[in-house]
Short mmCIF file of C-alpha atoms in Angstrom, two decimals:
data_model
loop_
_atom_site.label_atom_id
_atom_site.label_comp_id
_atom_site.label_asym_id
_atom_site.label_seq_id
_atom_site.Cartn_x
_atom_site.Cartn_y
_atom_site.Cartn_z
CA MET F 1 264.98 -101.90 83.33
CA THR F 2 263.72 -100.26 86.21
CA GLU F 3 260.14 -100.17 85.37
CA ILE F 4 260.33 -103.77 84.07
CA SER F 5 261.86 -105.19 87.70
CA ASP F 6 259.19 -103.18 89.37
CA GLN F 7 256.41 -103.97 87.43
CA PRO F 8 255.43 -107.47 89.86
CA HIS F 9 256.13 -105.66 92.95
CA GLY F 10 253.01 -103.62 91.67
CA LEU F 11 251.01 -105.84 90.49
CA ARG F 12 251.32 -107.74 93.99
CA LYS F 13 250.39 -104.72 95.70
CA LYS F 14 246.99 -104.02 93.90
CA LEU F 15 246.21 -107.35 95.04
CA SER F 16 245.58 -106.18 98.41
CA ARG F 17 242.58 -103.94 96.87
CA ASN F 18 241.57 -106.03 94.41
CA LYS F 19 237.94 -107.39 95.23
CA PHE F 20 238.34 -110.56 93.76
CA TRP F 21 241.47 -111.27 95.75
CA LEU F 22 239.66 -110.20 98.97
CA ILE F 23 237.08 -112.35 98.61
CA GLY F 24 238.85 -115.26 97.14
CA THR F 25 241.23 -115.59 99.67
CA THR F 26 239.22 -115.29 102.43
CA LEU F 27 237.02 -118.02 101.64
CA LEU F 28 239.40 -120.02 100.97
CA ILE F 29 241.19 -119.12 104.36
CA LEU F 30 237.83 -119.79 105.77
CA LEU F 31 237.30 -122.93 104.17
CA LEU F 32 240.95 -124.07 105.16
CA MET F 33 240.05 -123.22 108.92
CA ALA F 34 236.73 -125.37 109.06
CA LEU F 35 238.26 -128.08 107.65
CA GLN F 36 241.58 -128.14 109.99
CA PRO F 37 242.89 -124.56 111.56
CA LEU F 38 246.36 -125.66 111.36
CA ILE F 39 246.07 -126.49 107.48
CA ALA F 40 245.32 -122.47 107.27
CA ILE F 41 248.10 -121.20 108.81
CA PRO F 42 250.72 -121.05 106.40
CA PHE F 43 248.39 -120.39 103.51
CA VAL F 44 247.60 -117.08 105.62
CA PHE F 45 251.34 -116.13 105.73
CA LEU F 46 251.91 -117.18 102.00
CA LEU F 47 248.85 -115.12 100.88
CA LEU F 48 250.20 -112.10 102.68
CA TRP F 49 253.40 -112.48 100.92
CA ILE F 50 252.03 -113.11 97.69
CA ALA F 51 250.11 -109.38 98.21
CA ARG F 52 253.25 -108.08 99.89
CA GLU F 53 251.11 -106.90 103.62
CA LYS F 54 252.84 -106.86 106.45
CA VAL F 55 251.67 -109.18 109.58
CA SER F 56 250.47 -106.10 111.28
CA VAL F 57 247.65 -106.06 108.88
CA ILE F 58 246.33 -108.98 110.47
CA GLY F 59 246.74 -107.69 114.23
CA LEU F 60 250.25 -109.44 114.60
CA THR F 61 251.74 -106.29 116.05
CA SER F 62 254.83 -106.36 118.15
CA VAL F 63 254.75 -107.81 121.52
CA SER F 64 256.02 -104.55 123.33
CA ARG F 65 253.81 -105.53 126.36
CA PRO F 66 253.67 -109.59 126.77
CA ILE F 67 252.23 -109.13 130.38
CA TRP F 68 249.23 -107.07 129.53
CA ILE F 69 248.42 -109.65 126.47
CA ILE F 70 248.30 -112.69 128.52
CA VAL F 71 246.27 -110.98 131.80
CA SER F 72 243.98 -109.47 129.48
CA GLY F 73 243.50 -112.71 127.56
CA ILE F 74 242.97 -114.23 130.82
CA CYS F 75 240.45 -112.05 131.95
CA PHE F 76 238.54 -112.61 128.80
CA ALA F 77 238.53 -116.38 129.30
CA LEU F 78 237.57 -116.21 132.76
CA PHE F 79 234.70 -113.46 131.94
CA MET F 80 233.11 -115.90 128.80
CA GLN F 81 233.82 -118.92 130.98
CA ILE F 82 231.29 -117.38 133.84
CA PHE F 83 228.83 -115.66 131.56
CA ASN F 84 228.91 -118.55 129.15
CA ARG F 85 228.19 -121.01 132.01
CA LEU F 86 225.91 -119.23 134.24
CA ALA F 87 224.04 -117.45 131.86
CA LEU F 88 224.15 -117.90 128.11
CA ILE F 89 224.77 -121.62 127.74
CA PRO F 90 221.79 -122.55 129.87
CA LEU F 91 219.83 -119.87 128.20
CA LEU F 92 220.27 -121.59 124.48
CA ALA F 93 220.06 -125.12 125.96
CA ALA F 94 216.26 -124.16 127.19
CA PHE F 95 215.38 -123.01 123.70
CA LEU F 96 217.98 -125.31 121.17
CA PRO F 97 218.65 -129.24 120.74
CA ASP F 98 221.76 -130.08 122.03
CA GLY F 99 223.48 -132.65 119.69
CA GLY F 100 226.32 -133.18 117.66
CA VAL F 101 229.62 -134.18 118.25
CA GLY F 102 230.80 -133.46 121.93
CA ALA F 103 233.24 -133.53 124.44
CA ALA F 104 233.14 -137.03 125.48
CA ASP F 105 233.15 -138.00 121.78
CA ILE F 106 236.52 -136.89 121.41
CA GLY F 107 237.41 -139.01 125.11
CA LEU F 108 237.20 -135.62 127.48
CA VAL F 109 235.81 -137.04 130.02
CA PRO F 110 235.77 -136.43 134.14
CA GLY F 111 239.13 -137.82 135.22
CA ALA F 112 240.68 -138.48 131.53
CA TRP F 113 243.88 -135.99 132.27
CA ASN F 114 245.87 -137.52 129.56
CA ILE F 115 243.19 -136.39 127.15
CA TRP F 116 243.22 -133.19 128.69
CA ALA F 117 246.95 -133.09 127.92
CA ILE F 118 246.40 -133.11 123.96
CA PHE F 119 243.57 -130.92 124.54
CA VAL F 120 246.01 -128.47 125.57
CA VAL F 121 248.32 -128.44 122.81
CA VAL F 122 245.06 -128.71 120.15
CA ALA F 123 243.59 -125.52 122.23
CA ILE F 124 246.77 -123.11 121.39
CA PHE F 125 247.76 -124.08 118.00
CA SER F 126 244.70 -125.23 116.57
CA ALA F 127 242.30 -122.85 117.96
CA GLY F 128 244.35 -119.86 119.36
CA PHE F 129 246.78 -119.78 116.74
CA GLY F 130 244.56 -121.72 113.42
CA GLU F 131 241.36 -120.27 114.13
CA GLU F 132 242.14 -116.45 115.33
CA LEU F 133 244.83 -116.31 112.44
CA SER F 134 242.00 -117.42 109.77
CA ALA F 135 239.15 -115.59 111.22
CA ARG F 136 239.70 -112.80 113.20
CA GLY F 137 243.36 -111.98 111.67
CA TYR F 138 242.79 -112.53 107.97
CA ALA F 139 239.12 -112.71 107.11
CA LEU F 140 237.76 -110.20 109.21
CA ASN F 141 240.61 -107.92 108.49
CA MET F 142 239.99 -108.70 104.23
CA LEU F 143 236.39 -108.41 104.69
CA ALA F 144 236.69 -105.08 106.48
CA ARG F 145 238.74 -103.76 103.70
CA LEU F 146 236.26 -105.32 101.09
CA PHE F 147 233.77 -103.32 102.57
CA GLY F 148 235.37 -99.71 102.56
CA ASP F 149 237.99 -100.44 105.55
CA THR F 150 235.85 -97.89 108.04
CA ARG F 151 235.32 -98.39 111.25
CA HIS F 152 231.78 -99.53 110.90
CA ALA F 153 232.84 -101.87 108.16
CA ARG F 154 235.25 -103.40 110.75
CA TRP F 155 232.31 -104.16 113.03
CA ILE F 156 230.10 -105.35 109.91
CA ALA F 157 233.23 -107.50 108.73
CA MET F 158 233.48 -108.91 112.32
CA LEU F 159 229.66 -110.21 112.43
CA VAL F 160 229.90 -111.59 109.25
CA VAL F 161 233.01 -113.53 110.12
CA ALA F 162 231.41 -114.68 113.67
CA VAL F 163 228.32 -116.18 111.80
CA ILE F 164 230.69 -118.11 109.23
CA PHE F 165 232.94 -119.06 112.15
CA GLY F 166 230.07 -120.52 114.22
CA LEU F 167 228.81 -122.34 111.09
CA ALA F 168 232.49 -123.78 110.39
CA HIS F 169 231.16 -125.65 113.97
CA PHE F 170 227.89 -127.27 112.48
CA TYR F 171 229.34 -130.98 113.63
CA GLN F 172 228.75 -129.74 117.26
CA GLY F 173 224.76 -129.52 116.65
CA ILE F 174 222.54 -126.60 116.76
CA LEU F 175 223.10 -125.40 120.19
CA GLY F 176 226.85 -125.91 119.70
CA THR F 177 227.15 -124.04 116.44
CA ALA F 178 225.11 -121.17 118.68
CA HIS F 179 227.33 -121.09 121.08
CA ALA F 180 230.13 -121.01 118.46
CA ILE F 181 228.59 -117.75 116.73
CA TRP F 182 228.16 -116.13 119.92
CA MET F 183 231.85 -116.74 120.80
CA GLY F 184 232.97 -115.22 117.37
CA ILE F 185 231.15 -112.34 118.14
CA ALA F 186 232.89 -112.11 121.34
CA LEU F 187 236.25 -112.93 120.09
CA GLY F 188 235.47 -110.44 117.12
CA ALA F 189 234.62 -107.74 119.68
CA PHE F 190 237.89 -108.40 121.56
CA TYR F 191 240.07 -108.10 118.40
CA LEU F 192 238.40 -104.59 117.54
CA LEU F 193 238.86 -103.46 121.10
CA SER F 194 242.22 -104.16 121.51
CA ARG F 195 243.54 -104.53 118.03
CA SER F 196 245.93 -106.84 118.86
CA LEU F 197 245.39 -110.53 117.37
CA TRP F 198 247.86 -111.84 120.19
CA THR F 199 245.20 -111.17 123.16
CA VAL F 200 242.55 -112.99 121.19
CA ILE F 201 244.54 -115.94 120.51
CA VAL F 202 245.56 -115.90 124.24
CA GLY F 203 241.67 -115.34 124.96
CA HIS F 204 240.71 -118.26 123.02
CA ALA F 205 243.18 -120.65 123.89
CA VAL F 206 242.53 -119.99 127.72
CA TYR F 207 238.60 -120.08 127.31
CA ASN F 208 239.08 -123.65 125.70
CA ILE F 209 241.39 -124.87 128.24
CA LEU F 210 239.24 -123.80 131.02
CA THR F 211 236.18 -125.59 129.44
CA ALA F 212 238.47 -128.73 129.19
CA THR F 213 239.59 -128.81 132.95
CA LEU F 214 236.19 -128.19 133.99
CA ILE F 215 235.15 -131.25 132.11
CA VAL F 216 238.01 -133.27 133.09
CA SER F 217 238.30 -132.28 137.00
CA GLY F 218 234.18 -132.67 137.25
CA GLY F 219 233.80 -128.99 137.90
CA LEU F 220 231.12 -128.93 135.19
CA ASN F 221 228.91 -131.83 135.93
CA VAL F 222 228.75 -130.20 139.66
CA LEU F 223 228.19 -126.87 138.28
CA GLU F 224 225.33 -128.06 135.91
CA ARG F 225 223.76 -129.86 138.97
CA TYR F 226 224.02 -126.75 140.58
CA LEU F 227 222.43 -124.83 138.35
CA SER F 228 219.33 -127.46 137.89
CA TRP F 229 218.59 -126.73 141.70
CA ILE F 230 218.13 -123.10 141.07
#
């Protein structure tokens, strides 16, 4: 009786190393993320439960230093905003066409603080939790395991996921997709270096909130005019 009762647990545990399970579930989570990140959240935890995995596998470690997580996430977001606005985005815009769905299409324009408040909630739960649980949390770690679970495998998996993450933002046009791929690389590197998904969740959410704040406050227009003069 002991062997019979233990067998399902053994089969479930073997899923964590089965290549078809790793590929299939990774593609499923990335597809759900592309459709709507909030939908992917329960599926991430369901798949972990089926394979008898702990949440620490996807970087959701215990929060022993919450202040460090918040501060490091904010610092990451601030650095990326400065670098992207002053260097990367102007460079990409010089070679790539803009287009697709933009901030103005969802009502995020100067003075629209009511839309800003809604966007903050979306930034925290959909972009912060949804996209990071899916991309950096589940997909990156499952692909790294598929590639051999070495240090190099994790970085290769990070690049693969970053490209897919960027392509999932194709509705933002070529420029938006290129920017999303770069952000996928930056967020992935931040995760691999910090080894905590919480820091990346905070960093992603704060980055998006800062972007919305720049737009609604009119600061982004001022910055763009300044850059056009130099």
